[in-house]
mmCIF file of C-alpha atoms in Angstrom:
data_model
loop_
_atom_site.group_PDB
_atom_site.id
_atom_site.type_symbol
_atom_site.label_atom_id
_atom_site.label_comp_id
_atom_site.label_asym_id
_atom_site.label_seq_id
_atom_site.Cartn_x
_atom_site.Cartn_y
_atom_site.Cartn_z
ATOM 1 C CA UNK A 27 38.636 116.151 68.891
ATOM 2 C CA UNK A 28 37.549 119.498 70.550
ATOM 3 C CA UNK A 29 41.082 119.987 72.011
ATOM 4 C CA UNK A 30 42.487 119.736 68.551
ATOM 5 C CA UNK A 31 39.997 122.101 67.206
ATOM 6 C CA UNK A 32 40.763 124.676 70.035
ATOM 7 C CA UNK A 33 44.631 123.946 69.601
ATOM 8 C CA UNK A 34 44.670 124.719 65.834
ATOM 9 C CA UNK A 35 44.122 128.469 66.699
ATOM 10 C CA UNK A 36 47.130 128.617 68.846
ATOM 11 C CA UNK A 37 49.787 126.838 66.821
ATOM 12 C CA UNK A 38 51.915 130.082 66.482
ATOM 13 C CA UNK A 39 52.222 130.374 70.251
ATOM 14 C CA UNK A 40 53.504 127.303 72.104
ATOM 15 C CA UNK A 41 52.677 128.778 75.461
ATOM 16 C CA UNK A 42 49.069 129.382 74.378
ATOM 17 C CA UNK A 43 48.789 125.808 72.882
ATOM 18 C CA UNK A 44 49.194 124.337 76.194
ATOM 19 C CA UNK A 45 47.778 126.961 78.503
ATOM 20 C CA UNK A 46 44.234 127.368 76.674
ATOM 21 C CA UNK A 47 43.389 123.664 76.674
ATOM 22 C CA UNK A 48 44.464 123.440 80.338
ATOM 23 C CA UNK A 49 42.443 126.442 81.297
ATOM 24 C CA UNK A 50 39.507 125.015 79.394
ATOM 25 C CA UNK A 51 39.933 121.578 81.359
ATOM 26 C CA UNK A 52 40.300 123.402 84.834
ATOM 27 C CA UNK A 53 37.033 125.227 84.147
ATOM 28 C CA UNK A 54 35.097 122.253 83.176
ATOM 29 C CA UNK A 55 36.408 120.314 86.122
ATOM 30 C CA UNK A 56 35.550 123.002 88.328
ATOM 31 C CA UNK A 57 32.086 123.257 86.875
ATOM 32 C CA UNK A 58 31.805 119.454 87.383
ATOM 33 C CA UNK A 59 32.856 119.490 91.034
ATOM 34 C CA UNK A 60 30.636 122.311 91.968
ATOM 35 C CA UNK A 61 27.418 121.352 89.924
ATOM 36 C CA UNK A 62 27.271 117.528 90.332
ATOM 37 C CA UNK A 63 26.342 116.417 93.766
ATOM 38 C CA UNK A 64 26.502 113.128 95.353
ATOM 39 C CA UNK A 65 25.244 111.579 98.617
ATOM 40 C CA UNK A 66 27.040 112.074 101.686
ATOM 41 C CA UNK A 67 28.813 108.936 102.490
ATOM 42 C CA UNK A 68 29.803 109.950 106.224
ATOM 43 C CA UNK A 69 26.593 108.228 107.404
ATOM 44 C CA UNK A 70 27.509 104.786 106.293
ATOM 45 C CA UNK A 71 28.734 102.174 108.733
ATOM 46 C CA UNK A 72 32.415 101.981 108.951
ATOM 47 C CA UNK A 73 32.820 98.214 108.622
ATOM 48 C CA UNK A 74 31.217 98.127 105.190
ATOM 49 C CA UNK A 75 34.343 98.900 103.265
ATOM 50 C CA UNK A 76 37.712 97.410 104.313
ATOM 51 C CA UNK A 77 40.750 97.092 102.245
ATOM 52 C CA UNK A 78 40.332 93.295 102.062
ATOM 53 C CA UNK A 79 36.638 93.618 100.831
ATOM 54 C CA UNK A 80 37.799 96.390 98.375
ATOM 55 C CA UNK A 81 40.414 94.199 96.768
ATOM 56 C CA UNK A 82 38.328 91.230 96.726
ATOM 57 C CA UNK A 83 35.939 93.016 94.334
ATOM 58 C CA UNK A 84 38.741 93.239 91.869
ATOM 59 C CA UNK A 85 39.537 89.387 91.722
ATOM 60 C CA UNK A 86 38.421 88.308 88.361
ATOM 61 C CA UNK A 87 38.239 84.731 86.954
ATOM 62 C CA UNK A 88 38.030 84.512 83.250
ATOM 63 C CA UNK A 89 36.970 81.106 83.107
ATOM 64 C CA UNK A 90 33.876 81.916 85.121
ATOM 65 C CA UNK A 91 32.800 84.622 82.661
ATOM 66 C CA UNK A 92 34.335 83.661 79.226
ATOM 67 C CA UNK A 93 31.942 85.645 76.983
ATOM 68 C CA UNK A 94 32.858 88.770 79.031
ATOM 69 C CA UNK A 95 36.519 87.801 79.100
ATOM 70 C CA UNK A 96 36.689 87.547 75.097
ATOM 71 C CA UNK A 97 34.661 90.595 74.646
ATOM 72 C CA UNK A 98 36.985 92.365 77.194
ATOM 73 C CA UNK A 99 40.170 91.058 75.298
ATOM 74 C CA UNK A 100 38.915 92.115 71.935
ATOM 75 C CA UNK A 101 37.859 95.617 72.930
ATOM 76 C CA UNK A 102 41.285 96.135 74.724
ATOM 77 C CA UNK A 103 43.110 95.102 71.516
ATOM 78 C CA UNK A 104 40.887 97.255 69.405
ATOM 79 C CA UNK A 105 41.315 100.390 71.499
ATOM 80 C CA UNK A 106 45.078 99.630 71.715
ATOM 81 C CA UNK A 107 45.505 99.606 67.980
ATOM 82 C CA UNK A 108 43.296 102.776 67.585
ATOM 83 C CA UNK A 109 45.100 104.581 70.190
ATOM 84 C CA UNK A 110 48.514 103.804 68.387
ATOM 85 C CA UNK A 111 46.895 104.848 65.178
ATOM 86 C CA UNK A 112 45.572 108.173 66.451
ATOM 87 C CA UNK A 113 48.764 108.946 68.326
ATOM 88 C CA UNK A 114 50.924 108.972 65.216
ATOM 89 C CA UNK A 115 48.286 110.310 62.788
ATOM 90 C CA UNK A 116 49.618 113.908 62.824
ATOM 91 C CA UNK A 117 53.042 112.770 62.033
ATOM 92 C CA UNK A 118 51.685 110.316 59.357
ATOM 93 C CA UNK A 119 49.872 113.125 57.584
ATOM 94 C CA UNK A 120 52.891 115.701 57.886
ATOM 95 C CA UNK A 121 55.521 113.183 56.887
ATOM 96 C CA UNK A 122 54.005 110.638 54.632
ATOM 97 C CA UNK A 123 51.213 112.531 52.883
ATOM 98 C CA UNK A 124 52.809 115.880 52.778
ATOM 99 C CA UNK A 125 50.257 117.909 54.851
ATOM 100 C CA UNK A 126 51.944 121.008 56.004
ATOM 101 C CA UNK A 127 52.411 121.050 59.882
ATOM 102 C CA UNK A 128 50.156 124.340 60.125
ATOM 103 C CA UNK A 129 47.257 122.209 58.366
ATOM 104 C CA UNK A 130 47.465 119.070 60.258
ATOM 105 C CA UNK A 131 45.307 120.123 63.353
ATOM 106 C CA UNK A 132 42.517 121.266 60.837
ATOM 107 C CA UNK A 133 42.681 117.818 58.970
ATOM 108 C CA UNK A 134 42.698 115.891 62.202
ATOM 109 C CA UNK A 135 39.775 117.951 63.517
ATOM 110 C CA UNK A 136 37.742 117.399 60.247
ATOM 111 C CA UNK A 137 38.564 113.683 60.094
ATOM 112 C CA UNK A 138 37.654 113.465 63.877
ATOM 113 C CA UNK A 139 34.305 115.157 63.048
ATOM 114 C CA UNK A 140 33.556 112.735 60.371
ATOM 115 C CA UNK A 141 34.726 109.903 62.510
ATOM 116 C CA UNK A 142 32.334 110.853 65.170
ATOM 117 C CA UNK A 143 29.349 110.974 62.681
ATOM 118 C CA UNK A 144 30.222 107.635 61.201
ATOM 119 C CA UNK A 145 30.625 106.129 64.361
ATOM 120 C CA UNK A 146 27.249 107.366 65.744
ATOM 121 C CA UNK A 147 25.495 106.284 62.586
ATOM 122 C CA UNK A 148 27.071 102.910 62.552
ATOM 123 C CA UNK A 149 26.421 102.265 66.208
ATOM 124 C CA UNK A 150 22.796 103.374 66.079
ATOM 125 C CA UNK A 151 22.141 101.901 62.606
ATOM 126 C CA UNK A 152 23.980 98.619 63.266
ATOM 127 C CA UNK A 153 22.549 98.305 66.751
ATOM 128 C CA UNK A 154 18.958 98.651 65.266
ATOM 129 C CA UNK A 155 19.531 96.358 62.335
ATOM 130 C CA UNK A 156 21.401 93.860 64.612
ATOM 131 C CA UNK A 157 18.259 93.903 66.995
ATOM 132 C CA UNK A 158 15.924 93.648 64.152
ATOM 133 C CA UNK A 159 17.627 90.660 62.304
ATOM 134 C CA UNK A 160 18.705 89.001 65.662
ATOM 135 C CA UNK A 161 22.345 88.662 64.347
ATOM 136 C CA UNK A 162 25.328 89.936 66.099
ATOM 137 C CA UNK A 163 28.179 88.151 64.469
ATOM 138 C CA UNK A 164 27.411 89.619 60.978
ATOM 139 C CA UNK A 165 27.806 92.941 62.131
ATOM 140 C CA UNK A 166 30.886 92.332 64.095
ATOM 141 C CA UNK A 167 32.528 90.689 61.203
ATOM 142 C CA UNK A 168 31.546 93.464 58.818
ATOM 143 C CA UNK A 169 32.756 96.221 61.198
ATOM 144 C CA UNK A 170 35.945 94.485 61.662
ATOM 145 C CA UNK A 171 36.438 94.113 57.959
ATOM 146 C CA UNK A 172 35.563 97.920 57.455
ATOM 147 C CA UNK A 173 38.047 98.784 60.113
ATOM 148 C CA UNK A 174 40.837 96.315 58.689
ATOM 149 C CA UNK A 175 40.461 97.813 55.033
ATOM 150 C CA UNK A 176 40.833 101.394 56.627
ATOM 151 C CA UNK A 177 43.972 100.476 58.421
ATOM 152 C CA UNK A 178 45.464 98.448 55.518
ATOM 153 C CA UNK A 179 44.720 101.491 53.262
ATOM 154 C CA UNK A 180 46.562 103.872 55.570
ATOM 155 C CA UNK A 181 49.447 101.458 55.889
ATOM 156 C CA UNK A 182 50.001 101.227 52.305
ATOM 157 C CA UNK A 183 49.059 104.848 51.281
ATOM 158 C CA UNK A 184 51.838 106.683 49.582
ATOM 159 C CA UNK A 185 52.979 110.200 49.494
ATOM 160 C CA UNK A 186 51.663 112.324 46.564
ATOM 161 C CA UNK A 187 55.063 113.883 46.570
ATOM 162 C CA UNK A 188 57.514 112.853 44.056
#
């Protein structure tokens, strides 16, 4: 979202449109590498980590952990759909809703900000109510329905142009 906000100021210059967000990324990664310190691993015994042990950590048996497996699959499908949606949102606004290309970044930034606020409020409020009422499925179903209504609305929305 912040990248879209930054990029909207450089839509007139294609070179700056790519260089400025890249420079911001380089600065932030450099700050992370220099300011975040981790323990030194050179003192660990060499036999602790082998390729076989490393690969064995990634063996997963879905039948052994069915709840986790269903949760993982549901999240994967949700975020896969969300990624497809957000990837083509700029084209959708420009072509189907008639938003000018120069205004698309601002619209996406505003909607992204509203989305972050709504997600934060829903996560905190839903989590609190879910814990208080000791009901999880109700909130999952309501959240899924709200998401489905939003996606169906977007899918069937028509242009305001004639």
